PDB file of C-alpha atoms and ligand atoms in Angstrom:
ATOM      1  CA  UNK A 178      13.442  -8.880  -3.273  1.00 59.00           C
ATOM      2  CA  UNK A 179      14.550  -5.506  -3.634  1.00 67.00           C
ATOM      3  CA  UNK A 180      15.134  -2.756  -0.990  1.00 91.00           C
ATOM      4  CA  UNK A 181      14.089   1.091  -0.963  1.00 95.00           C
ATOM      5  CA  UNK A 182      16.544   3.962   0.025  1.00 96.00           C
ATOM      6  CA  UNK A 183      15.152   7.092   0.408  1.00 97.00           C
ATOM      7  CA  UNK A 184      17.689   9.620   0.304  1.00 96.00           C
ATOM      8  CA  UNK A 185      17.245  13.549   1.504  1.00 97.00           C
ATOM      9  CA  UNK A 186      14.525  13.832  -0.528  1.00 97.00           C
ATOM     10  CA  UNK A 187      12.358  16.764  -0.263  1.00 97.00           C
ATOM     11  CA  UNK A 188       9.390  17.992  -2.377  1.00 96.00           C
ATOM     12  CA  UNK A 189       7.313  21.084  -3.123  1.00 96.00           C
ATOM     13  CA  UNK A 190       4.579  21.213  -5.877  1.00 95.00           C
ATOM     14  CA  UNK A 191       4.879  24.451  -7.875  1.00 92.00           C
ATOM     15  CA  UNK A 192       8.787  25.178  -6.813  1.00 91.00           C
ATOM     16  CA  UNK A 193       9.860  28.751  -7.590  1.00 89.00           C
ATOM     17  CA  UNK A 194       6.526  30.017  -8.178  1.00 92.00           C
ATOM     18  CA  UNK A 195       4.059  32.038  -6.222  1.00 93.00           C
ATOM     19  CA  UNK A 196       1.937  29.788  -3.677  1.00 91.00           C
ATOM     20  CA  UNK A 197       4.914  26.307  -3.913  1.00 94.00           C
ATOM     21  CA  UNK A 198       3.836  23.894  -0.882  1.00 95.00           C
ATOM     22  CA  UNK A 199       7.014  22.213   0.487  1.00 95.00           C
ATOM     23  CA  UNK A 200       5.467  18.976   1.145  1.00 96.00           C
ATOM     24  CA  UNK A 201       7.676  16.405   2.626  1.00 97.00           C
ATOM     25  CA  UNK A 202      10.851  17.493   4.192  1.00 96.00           C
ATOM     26  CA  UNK A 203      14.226  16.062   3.890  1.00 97.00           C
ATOM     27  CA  UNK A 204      13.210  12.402   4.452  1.00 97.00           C
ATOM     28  CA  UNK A 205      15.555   9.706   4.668  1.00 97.00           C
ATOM     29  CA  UNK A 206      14.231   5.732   5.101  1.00 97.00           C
ATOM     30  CA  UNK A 207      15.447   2.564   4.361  1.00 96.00           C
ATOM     31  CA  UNK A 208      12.391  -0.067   3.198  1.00 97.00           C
ATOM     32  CA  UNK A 209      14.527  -3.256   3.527  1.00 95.00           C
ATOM     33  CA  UNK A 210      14.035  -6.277   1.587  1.00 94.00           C
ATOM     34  CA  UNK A 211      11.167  -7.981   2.061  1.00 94.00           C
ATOM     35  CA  UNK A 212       9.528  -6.152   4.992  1.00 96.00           C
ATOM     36  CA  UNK A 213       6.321  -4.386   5.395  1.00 97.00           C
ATOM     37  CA  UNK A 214       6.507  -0.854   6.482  1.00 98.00           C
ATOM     38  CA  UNK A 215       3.340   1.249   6.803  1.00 98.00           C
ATOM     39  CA  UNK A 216       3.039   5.094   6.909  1.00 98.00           C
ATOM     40  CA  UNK A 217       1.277   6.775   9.002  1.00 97.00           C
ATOM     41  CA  UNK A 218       0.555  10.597   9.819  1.00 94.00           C
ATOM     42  CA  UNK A 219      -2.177  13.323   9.402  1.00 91.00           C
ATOM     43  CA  UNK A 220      -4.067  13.914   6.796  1.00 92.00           C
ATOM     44  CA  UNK A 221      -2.050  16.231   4.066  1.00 92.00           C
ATOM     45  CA  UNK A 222       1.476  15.178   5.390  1.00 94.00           C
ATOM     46  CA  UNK A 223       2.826  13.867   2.248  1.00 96.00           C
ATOM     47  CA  UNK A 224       1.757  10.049   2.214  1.00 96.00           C
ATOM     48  CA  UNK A 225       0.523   9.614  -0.678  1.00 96.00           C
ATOM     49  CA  UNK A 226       2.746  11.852  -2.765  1.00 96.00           C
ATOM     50  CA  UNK A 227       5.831   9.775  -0.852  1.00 97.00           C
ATOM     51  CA  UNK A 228       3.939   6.510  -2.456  1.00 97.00           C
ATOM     52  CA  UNK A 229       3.583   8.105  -5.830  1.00 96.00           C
ATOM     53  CA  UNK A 230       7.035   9.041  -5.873  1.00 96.00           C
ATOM     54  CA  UNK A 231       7.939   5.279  -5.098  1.00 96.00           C
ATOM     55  CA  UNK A 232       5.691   4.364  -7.944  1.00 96.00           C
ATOM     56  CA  UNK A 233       7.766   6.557 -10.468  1.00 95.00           C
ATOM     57  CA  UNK A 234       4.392   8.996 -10.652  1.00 94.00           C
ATOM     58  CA  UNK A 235       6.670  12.580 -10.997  1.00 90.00           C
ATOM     59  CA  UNK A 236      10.000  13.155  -9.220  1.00 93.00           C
ATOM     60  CA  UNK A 237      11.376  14.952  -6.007  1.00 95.00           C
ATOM     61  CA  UNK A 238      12.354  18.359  -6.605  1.00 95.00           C
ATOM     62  CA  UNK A 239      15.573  17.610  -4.352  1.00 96.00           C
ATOM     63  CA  UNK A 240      17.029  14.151  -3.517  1.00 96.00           C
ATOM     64  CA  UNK A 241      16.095  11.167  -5.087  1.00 95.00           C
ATOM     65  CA  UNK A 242      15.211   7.272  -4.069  1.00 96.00           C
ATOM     66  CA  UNK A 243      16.906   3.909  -5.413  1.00 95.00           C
ATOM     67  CA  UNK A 244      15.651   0.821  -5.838  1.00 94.00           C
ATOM     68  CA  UNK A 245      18.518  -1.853  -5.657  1.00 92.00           C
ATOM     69  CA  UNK A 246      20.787   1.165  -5.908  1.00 93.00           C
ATOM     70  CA  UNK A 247      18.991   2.086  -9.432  1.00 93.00           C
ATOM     71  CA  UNK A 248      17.212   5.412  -9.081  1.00 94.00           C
ATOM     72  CA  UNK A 249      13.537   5.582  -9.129  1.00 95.00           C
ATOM     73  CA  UNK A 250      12.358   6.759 -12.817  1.00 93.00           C
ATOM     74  CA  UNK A 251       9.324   6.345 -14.074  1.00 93.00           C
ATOM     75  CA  UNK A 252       6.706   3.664 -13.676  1.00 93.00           C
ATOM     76  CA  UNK A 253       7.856  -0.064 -13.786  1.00 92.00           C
ATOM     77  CA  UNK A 254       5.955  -2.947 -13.425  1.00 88.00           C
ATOM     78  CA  UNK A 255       7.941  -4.325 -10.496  1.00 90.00           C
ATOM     79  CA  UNK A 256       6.570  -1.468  -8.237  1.00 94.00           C
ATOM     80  CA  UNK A 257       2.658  -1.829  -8.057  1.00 94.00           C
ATOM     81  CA  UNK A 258       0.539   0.681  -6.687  1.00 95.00           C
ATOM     82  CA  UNK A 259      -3.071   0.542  -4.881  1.00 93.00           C
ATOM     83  CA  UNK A 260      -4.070   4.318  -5.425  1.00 91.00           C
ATOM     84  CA  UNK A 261      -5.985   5.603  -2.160  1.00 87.00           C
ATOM     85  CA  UNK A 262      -9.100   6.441  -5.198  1.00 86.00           C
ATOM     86  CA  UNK A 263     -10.077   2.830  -6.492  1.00 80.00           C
ATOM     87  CA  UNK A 264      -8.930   2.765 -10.446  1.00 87.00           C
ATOM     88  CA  UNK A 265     -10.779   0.029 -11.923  1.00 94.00           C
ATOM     89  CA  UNK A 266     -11.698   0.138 -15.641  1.00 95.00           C
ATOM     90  CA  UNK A 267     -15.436   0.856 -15.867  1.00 96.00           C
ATOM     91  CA  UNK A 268     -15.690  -1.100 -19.139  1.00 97.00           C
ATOM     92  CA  UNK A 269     -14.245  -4.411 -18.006  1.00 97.00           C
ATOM     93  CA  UNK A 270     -15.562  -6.885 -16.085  1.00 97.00           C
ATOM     94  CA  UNK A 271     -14.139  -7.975 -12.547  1.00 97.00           C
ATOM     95  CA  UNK A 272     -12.313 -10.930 -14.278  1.00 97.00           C
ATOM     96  CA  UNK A 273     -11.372  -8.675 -17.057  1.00 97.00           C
ATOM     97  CA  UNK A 274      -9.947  -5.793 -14.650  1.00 97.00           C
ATOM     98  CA  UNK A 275      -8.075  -8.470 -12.552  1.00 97.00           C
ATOM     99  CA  UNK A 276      -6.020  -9.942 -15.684  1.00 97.00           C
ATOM    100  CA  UNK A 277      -5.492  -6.681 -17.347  1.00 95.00           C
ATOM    101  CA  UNK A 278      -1.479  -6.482 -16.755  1.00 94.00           C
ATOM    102  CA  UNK A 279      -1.009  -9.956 -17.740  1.00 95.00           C
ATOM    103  CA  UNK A 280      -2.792  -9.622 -21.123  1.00 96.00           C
ATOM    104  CA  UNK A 281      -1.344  -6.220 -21.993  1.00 93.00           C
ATOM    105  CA  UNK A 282       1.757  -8.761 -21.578  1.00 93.00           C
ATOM    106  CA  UNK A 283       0.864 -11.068 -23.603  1.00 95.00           C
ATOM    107  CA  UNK A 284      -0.201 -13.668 -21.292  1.00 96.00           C
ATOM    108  CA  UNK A 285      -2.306 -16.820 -23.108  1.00 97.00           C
ATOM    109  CA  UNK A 286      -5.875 -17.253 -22.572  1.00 97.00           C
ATOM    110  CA  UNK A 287      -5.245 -20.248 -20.296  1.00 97.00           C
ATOM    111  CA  UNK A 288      -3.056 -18.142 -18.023  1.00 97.00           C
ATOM    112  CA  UNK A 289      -4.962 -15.192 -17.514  1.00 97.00           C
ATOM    113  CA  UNK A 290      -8.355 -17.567 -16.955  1.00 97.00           C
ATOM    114  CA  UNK A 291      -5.875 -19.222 -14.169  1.00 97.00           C
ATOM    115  CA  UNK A 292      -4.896 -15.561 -12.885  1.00 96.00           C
ATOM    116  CA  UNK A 293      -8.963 -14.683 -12.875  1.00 97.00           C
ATOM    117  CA  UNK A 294      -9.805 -17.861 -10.927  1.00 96.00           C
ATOM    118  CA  UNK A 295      -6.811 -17.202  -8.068  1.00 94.00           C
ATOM    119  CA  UNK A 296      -7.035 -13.192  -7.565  1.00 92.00           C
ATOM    120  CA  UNK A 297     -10.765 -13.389  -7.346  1.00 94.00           C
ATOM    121  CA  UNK A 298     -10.739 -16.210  -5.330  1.00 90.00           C
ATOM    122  CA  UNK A 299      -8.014 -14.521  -3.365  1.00 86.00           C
ATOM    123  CA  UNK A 300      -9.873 -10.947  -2.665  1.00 86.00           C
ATOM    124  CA  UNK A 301     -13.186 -12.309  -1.946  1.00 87.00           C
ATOM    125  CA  UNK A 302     -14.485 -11.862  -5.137  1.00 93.00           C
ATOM    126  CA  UNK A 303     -16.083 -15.580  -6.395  1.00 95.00           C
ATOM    127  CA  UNK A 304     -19.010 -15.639  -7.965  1.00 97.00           C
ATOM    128  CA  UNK A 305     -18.467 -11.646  -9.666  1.00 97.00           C
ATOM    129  CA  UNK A 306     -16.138 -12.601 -12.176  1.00 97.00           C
ATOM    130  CA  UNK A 307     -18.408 -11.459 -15.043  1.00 97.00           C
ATOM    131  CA  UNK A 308     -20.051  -8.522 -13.014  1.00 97.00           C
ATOM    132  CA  UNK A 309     -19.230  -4.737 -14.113  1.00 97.00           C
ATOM    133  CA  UNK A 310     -17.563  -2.290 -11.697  1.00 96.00           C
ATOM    134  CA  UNK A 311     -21.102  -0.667 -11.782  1.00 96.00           C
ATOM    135  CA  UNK A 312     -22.789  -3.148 -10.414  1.00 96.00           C
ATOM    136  CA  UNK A 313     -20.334  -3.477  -7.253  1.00 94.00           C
ATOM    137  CA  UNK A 314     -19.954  -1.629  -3.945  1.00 90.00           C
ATOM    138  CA  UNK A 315     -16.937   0.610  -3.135  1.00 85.00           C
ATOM    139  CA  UNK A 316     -15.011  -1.785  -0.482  1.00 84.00           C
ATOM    140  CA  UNK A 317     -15.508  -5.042  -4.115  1.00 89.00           C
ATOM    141  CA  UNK A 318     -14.563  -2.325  -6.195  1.00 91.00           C
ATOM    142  CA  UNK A 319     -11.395  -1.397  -4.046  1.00 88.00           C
ATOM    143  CA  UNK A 320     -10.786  -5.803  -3.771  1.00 89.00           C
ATOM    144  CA  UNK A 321     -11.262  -5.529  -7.611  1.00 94.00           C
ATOM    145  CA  UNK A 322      -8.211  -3.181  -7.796  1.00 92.00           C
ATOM    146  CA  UNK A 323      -5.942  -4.663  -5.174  1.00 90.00           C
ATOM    147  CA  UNK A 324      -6.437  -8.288  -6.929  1.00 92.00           C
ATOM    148  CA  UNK A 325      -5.442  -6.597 -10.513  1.00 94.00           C
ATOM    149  CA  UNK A 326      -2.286  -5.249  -8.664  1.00 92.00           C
ATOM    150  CA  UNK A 327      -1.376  -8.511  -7.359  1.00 90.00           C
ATOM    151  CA  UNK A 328      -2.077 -10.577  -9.918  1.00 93.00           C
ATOM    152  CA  UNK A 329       0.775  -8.175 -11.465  1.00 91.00           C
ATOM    153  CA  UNK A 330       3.007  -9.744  -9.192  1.00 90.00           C
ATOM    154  CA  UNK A 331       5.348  -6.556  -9.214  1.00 93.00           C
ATOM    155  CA  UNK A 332       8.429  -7.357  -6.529  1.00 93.00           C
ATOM    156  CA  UNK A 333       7.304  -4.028  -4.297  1.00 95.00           C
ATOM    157  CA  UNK A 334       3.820  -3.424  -3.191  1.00 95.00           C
ATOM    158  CA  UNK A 335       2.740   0.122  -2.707  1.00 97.00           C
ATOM    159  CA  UNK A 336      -0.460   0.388  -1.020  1.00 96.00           C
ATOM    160  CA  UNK A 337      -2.495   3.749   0.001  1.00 96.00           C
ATOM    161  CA  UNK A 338      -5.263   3.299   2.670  1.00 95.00           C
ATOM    162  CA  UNK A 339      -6.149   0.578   0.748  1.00 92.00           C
ATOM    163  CA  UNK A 340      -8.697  -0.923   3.255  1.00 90.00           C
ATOM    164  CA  UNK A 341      -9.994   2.734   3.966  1.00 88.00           C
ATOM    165  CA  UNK A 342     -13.397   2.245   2.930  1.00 79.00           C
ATOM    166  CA  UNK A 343     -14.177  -1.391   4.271  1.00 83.00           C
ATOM    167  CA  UNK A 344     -16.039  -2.413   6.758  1.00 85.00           C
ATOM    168  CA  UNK A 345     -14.008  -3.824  10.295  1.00 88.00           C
ATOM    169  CA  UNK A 346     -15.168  -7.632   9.687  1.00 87.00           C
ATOM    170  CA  UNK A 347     -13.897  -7.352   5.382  1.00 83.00           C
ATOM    171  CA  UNK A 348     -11.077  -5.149   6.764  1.00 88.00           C
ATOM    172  CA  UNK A 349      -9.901  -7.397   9.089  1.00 90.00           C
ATOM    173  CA  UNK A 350     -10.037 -10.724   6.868  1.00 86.00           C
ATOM    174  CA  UNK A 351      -8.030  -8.436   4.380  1.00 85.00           C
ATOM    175  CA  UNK A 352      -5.350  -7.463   6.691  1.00 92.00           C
ATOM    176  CA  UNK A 353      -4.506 -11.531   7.597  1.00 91.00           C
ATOM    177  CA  UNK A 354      -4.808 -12.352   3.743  1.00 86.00           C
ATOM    178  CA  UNK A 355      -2.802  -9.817   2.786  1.00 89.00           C
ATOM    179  CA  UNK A 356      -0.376 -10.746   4.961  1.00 93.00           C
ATOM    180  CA  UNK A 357      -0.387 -14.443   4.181  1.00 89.00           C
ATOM    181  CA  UNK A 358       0.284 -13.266   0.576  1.00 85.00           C
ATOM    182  CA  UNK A 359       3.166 -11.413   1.894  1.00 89.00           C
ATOM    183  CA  UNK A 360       4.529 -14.210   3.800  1.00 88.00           C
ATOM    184  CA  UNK A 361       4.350 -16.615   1.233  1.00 84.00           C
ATOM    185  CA  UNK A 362       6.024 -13.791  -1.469  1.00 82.00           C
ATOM    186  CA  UNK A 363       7.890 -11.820   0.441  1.00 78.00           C
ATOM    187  CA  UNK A 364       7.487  -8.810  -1.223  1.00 90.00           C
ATOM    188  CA  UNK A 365       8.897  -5.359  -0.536  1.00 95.00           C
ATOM    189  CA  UNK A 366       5.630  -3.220   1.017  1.00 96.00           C
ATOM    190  CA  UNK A 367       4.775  -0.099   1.980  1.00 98.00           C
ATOM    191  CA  UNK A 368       1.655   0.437   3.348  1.00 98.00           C
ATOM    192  CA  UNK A 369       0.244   3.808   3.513  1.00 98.00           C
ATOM    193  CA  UNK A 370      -2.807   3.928   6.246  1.00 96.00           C
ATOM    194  CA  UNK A 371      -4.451   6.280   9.498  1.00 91.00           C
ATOM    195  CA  UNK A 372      -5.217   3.368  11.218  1.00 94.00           C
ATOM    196  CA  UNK A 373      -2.747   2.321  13.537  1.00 95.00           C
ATOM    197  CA  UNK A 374      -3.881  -0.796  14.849  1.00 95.00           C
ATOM    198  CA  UNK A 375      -4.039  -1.844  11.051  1.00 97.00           C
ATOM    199  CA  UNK A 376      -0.366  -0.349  11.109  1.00 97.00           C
ATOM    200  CA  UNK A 377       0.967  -2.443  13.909  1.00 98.00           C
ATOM    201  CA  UNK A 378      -1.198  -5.891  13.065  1.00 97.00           C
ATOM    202  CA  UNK A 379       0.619  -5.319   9.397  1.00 98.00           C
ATOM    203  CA  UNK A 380       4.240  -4.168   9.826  1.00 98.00           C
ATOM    204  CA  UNK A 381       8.022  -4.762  11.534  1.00 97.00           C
ATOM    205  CA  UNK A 382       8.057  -0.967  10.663  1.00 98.00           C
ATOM    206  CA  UNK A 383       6.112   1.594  11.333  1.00 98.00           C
ATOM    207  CA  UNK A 384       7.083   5.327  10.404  1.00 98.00           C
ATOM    208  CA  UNK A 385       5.445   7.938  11.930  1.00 97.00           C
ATOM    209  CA  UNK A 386       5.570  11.710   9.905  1.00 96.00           C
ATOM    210  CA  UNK A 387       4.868  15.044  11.320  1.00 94.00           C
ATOM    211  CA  UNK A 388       2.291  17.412   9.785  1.00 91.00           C
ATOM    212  CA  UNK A 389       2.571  18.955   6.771  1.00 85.00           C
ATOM    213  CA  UNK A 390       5.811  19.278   5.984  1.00 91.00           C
ATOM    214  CA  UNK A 391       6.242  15.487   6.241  1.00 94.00           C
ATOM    215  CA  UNK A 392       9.367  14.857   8.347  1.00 95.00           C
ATOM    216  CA  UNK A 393      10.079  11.611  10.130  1.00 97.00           C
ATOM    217  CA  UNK A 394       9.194  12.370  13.022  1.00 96.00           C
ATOM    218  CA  UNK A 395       9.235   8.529  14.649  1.00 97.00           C
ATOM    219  CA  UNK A 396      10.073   5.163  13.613  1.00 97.00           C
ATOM    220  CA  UNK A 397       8.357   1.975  15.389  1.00 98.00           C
ATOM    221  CA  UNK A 398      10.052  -1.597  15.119  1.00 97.00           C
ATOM    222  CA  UNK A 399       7.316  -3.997  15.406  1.00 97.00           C
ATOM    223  CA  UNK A 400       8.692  -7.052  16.857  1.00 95.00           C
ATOM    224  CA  UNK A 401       5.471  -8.939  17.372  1.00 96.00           C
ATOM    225  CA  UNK A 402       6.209 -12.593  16.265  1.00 96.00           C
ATOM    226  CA  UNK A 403       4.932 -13.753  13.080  1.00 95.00           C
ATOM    227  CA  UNK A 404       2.447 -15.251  11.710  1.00 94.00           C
ATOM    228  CA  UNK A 405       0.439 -12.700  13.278  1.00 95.00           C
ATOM    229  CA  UNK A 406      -2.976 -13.700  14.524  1.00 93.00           C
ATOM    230  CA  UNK A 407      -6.385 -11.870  15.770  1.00 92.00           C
ATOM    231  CA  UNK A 408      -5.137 -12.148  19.663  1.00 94.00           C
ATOM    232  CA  UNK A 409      -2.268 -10.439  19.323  1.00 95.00           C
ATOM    233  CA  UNK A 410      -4.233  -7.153  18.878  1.00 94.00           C
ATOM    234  CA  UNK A 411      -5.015  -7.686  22.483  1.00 96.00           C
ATOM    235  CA  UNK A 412      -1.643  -8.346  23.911  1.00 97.00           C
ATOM    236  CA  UNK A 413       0.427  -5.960  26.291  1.00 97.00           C
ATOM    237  CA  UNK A 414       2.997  -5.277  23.757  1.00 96.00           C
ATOM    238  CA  UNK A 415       0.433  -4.758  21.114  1.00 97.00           C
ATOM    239  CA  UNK A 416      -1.382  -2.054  23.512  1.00 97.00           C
ATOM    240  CA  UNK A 417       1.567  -0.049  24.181  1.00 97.00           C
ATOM    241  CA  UNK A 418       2.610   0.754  20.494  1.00 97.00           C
ATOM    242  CA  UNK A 419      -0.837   1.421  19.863  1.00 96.00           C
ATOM    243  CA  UNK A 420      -0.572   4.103  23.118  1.00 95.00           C
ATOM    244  CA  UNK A 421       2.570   5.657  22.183  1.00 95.00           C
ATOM    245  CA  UNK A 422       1.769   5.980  18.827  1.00 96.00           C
ATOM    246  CA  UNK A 423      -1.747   7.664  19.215  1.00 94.00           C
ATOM    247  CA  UNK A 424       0.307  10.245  21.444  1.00 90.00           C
ATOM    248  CA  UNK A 425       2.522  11.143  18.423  1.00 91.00           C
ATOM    249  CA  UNK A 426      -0.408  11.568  15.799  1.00 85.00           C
ATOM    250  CA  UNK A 427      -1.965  15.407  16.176  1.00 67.00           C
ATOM    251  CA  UNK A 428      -5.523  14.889  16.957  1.00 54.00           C
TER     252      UNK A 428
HETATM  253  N1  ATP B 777      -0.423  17.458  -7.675  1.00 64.81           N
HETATM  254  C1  ATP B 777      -0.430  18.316  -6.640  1.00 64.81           C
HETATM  255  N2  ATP B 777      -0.220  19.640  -6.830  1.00 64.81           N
HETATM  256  C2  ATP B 777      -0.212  20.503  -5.797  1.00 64.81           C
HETATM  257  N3  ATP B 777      -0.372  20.139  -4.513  1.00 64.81           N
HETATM  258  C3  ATP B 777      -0.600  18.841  -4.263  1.00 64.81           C
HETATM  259  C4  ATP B 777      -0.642  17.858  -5.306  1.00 64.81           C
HETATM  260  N4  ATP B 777      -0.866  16.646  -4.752  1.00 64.81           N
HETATM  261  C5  ATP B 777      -0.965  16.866  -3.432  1.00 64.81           C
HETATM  262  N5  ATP B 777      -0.808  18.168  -3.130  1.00 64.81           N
HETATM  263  C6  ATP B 777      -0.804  18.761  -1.783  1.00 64.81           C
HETATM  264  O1  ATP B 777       0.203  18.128  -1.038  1.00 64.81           O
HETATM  265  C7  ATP B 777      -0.197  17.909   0.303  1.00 64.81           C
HETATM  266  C8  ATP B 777      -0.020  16.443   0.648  1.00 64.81           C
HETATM  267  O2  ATP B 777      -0.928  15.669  -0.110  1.00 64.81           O
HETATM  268  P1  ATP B 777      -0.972  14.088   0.030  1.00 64.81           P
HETATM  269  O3  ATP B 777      -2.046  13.620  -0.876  1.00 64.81           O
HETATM  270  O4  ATP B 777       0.384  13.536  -0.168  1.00 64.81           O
HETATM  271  O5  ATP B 777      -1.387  13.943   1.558  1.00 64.81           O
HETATM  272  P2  ATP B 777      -1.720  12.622   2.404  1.00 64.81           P
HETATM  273  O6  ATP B 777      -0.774  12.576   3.540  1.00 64.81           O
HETATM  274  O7  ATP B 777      -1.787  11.449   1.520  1.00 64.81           O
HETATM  275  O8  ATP B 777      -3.184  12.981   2.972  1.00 64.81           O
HETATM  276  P3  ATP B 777      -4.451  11.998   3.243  1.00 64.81           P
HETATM  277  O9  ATP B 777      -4.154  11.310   4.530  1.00 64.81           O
HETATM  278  O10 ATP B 777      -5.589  12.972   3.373  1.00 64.81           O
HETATM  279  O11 ATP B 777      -4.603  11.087   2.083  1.00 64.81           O
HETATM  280  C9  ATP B 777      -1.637  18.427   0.395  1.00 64.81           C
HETATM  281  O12 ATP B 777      -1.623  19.696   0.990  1.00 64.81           O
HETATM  282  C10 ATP B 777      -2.110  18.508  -1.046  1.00 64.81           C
HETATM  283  O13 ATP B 777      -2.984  19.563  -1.214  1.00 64.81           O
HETATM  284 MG1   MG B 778      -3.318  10.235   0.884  1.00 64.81          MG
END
């Protein structure tokens, strides 16, 4: 699985022109192999524009990021992103939605009817295969979109605030089955989120950016064994990440 350099990269929209926004600040991170780092900072930091630069969306104005030591250029299926708005095709049916990357590759009917059956199964979603996005609430229409990304199966996993508009009990079962995925995968993720609890339960890093200009301000090891289970949310260790990062967020 591949790993993520970040190297001095720094971006403002609208550069050289009246009214450019320096957004994130000379930022330099290392998303090893395999691991699951999360994001977190206030609102209008730079998050998601870090994530969409990972996805290949547009390009730093200075520095640049690598992937395997190849620079980050455009979209590629190996990087999948969760968008923080949910993205799923109004005019195709959950099943339909969840399959989509395998078909536009060619996949035969067998194999996408397999994909349908595991990634619904997977994000909670039997029994609204054949259902439109229309006729689904916002947390199954943000499962609808995070089961087309991983039935993808792109090598890095890009997430933003993906579990944002759940509810704690769906959240929660989300969090452990997203991490079983992980574990049995080991993808390369990087988790964009505000909630830090989800943060910690989730990652063995956790980077912490300052207000808008993103900077790294802090980065958290998470050494909490794995698997990771409910209890551990209540442990000491737990607890005290939780307290010293809540200190570092601007309230
Ligand atoms: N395409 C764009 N053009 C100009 N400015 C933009 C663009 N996209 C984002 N911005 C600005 O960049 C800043 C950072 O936006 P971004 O969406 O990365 O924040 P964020 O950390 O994800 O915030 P949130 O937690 O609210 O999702 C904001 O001030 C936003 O207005
Ligand atoms: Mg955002």
């Amino acid at each position: 699985m591949p790993e993520i350099l970040v190297d001095n990269l720094t971006h403002t929209f609208g550069k050289g022109e009246p009214g450019a926004l320096t957004v994130l600040d000379k930022i330099n991170l290392t998303f090893e192999s395999g691991s699951f780092n999360s994001i977190i900072g206030t609102s209008g930091c730079g998050k998601s524009t870090l994530l969409k630069m990972m996805a290949g969306l547009f390009t730093p104005s200075d520095g640049q990021m690598t992937l395997d030591g190849e620079v980050i250029e455009g979209t590629d299926r190996r990087r999948g992103m969760v968008f923080q708005q949910d993205a799923v095709f109004p005019w195709m049916t959950v099943a339909k939605n969840i399959s989509y990357g395998p078909r536009l590759r060619g996949a035969s009917k067998a194999e996408q009817s397999e994909i349908e059956a595991k990634w619904t199964e997977m994000v909670g979603l039997r029994g609204f295969e054949d259902r439109w996005p229309r006729e689904l609430s916002g947390g199954m229409r943000k499962r609808v979109d995070i089961g087309r990304v991983y039935a993808n199966d792109p090598d890095v996993l890009l997430m933003d605030e993906p579990f944002g508009a759940l509810d704690a009990q769906t959240k929660e079962r989300m969090q452990s089955d997203l991490l079983t995925t992980w574990q049995k995968s080991k993808k390369t993720v990087v988790f964009v989120t505000h909630d830090i609890e989800e943060a910690i339960f989730l990652s063995d890093k956790i980077i912490v950016l300052s207000s808008r200009p993103g900077r790294v301000h802090h980065i958290e090891e998470v050494s909490l064994p794995r698997p990771r289970n409910d209890e551990m949310r209540l442990t000491e260790e737990f607890l005290a990440i939780k307290r010293r990062l809540w200190g570092m967020l601007d309230h």
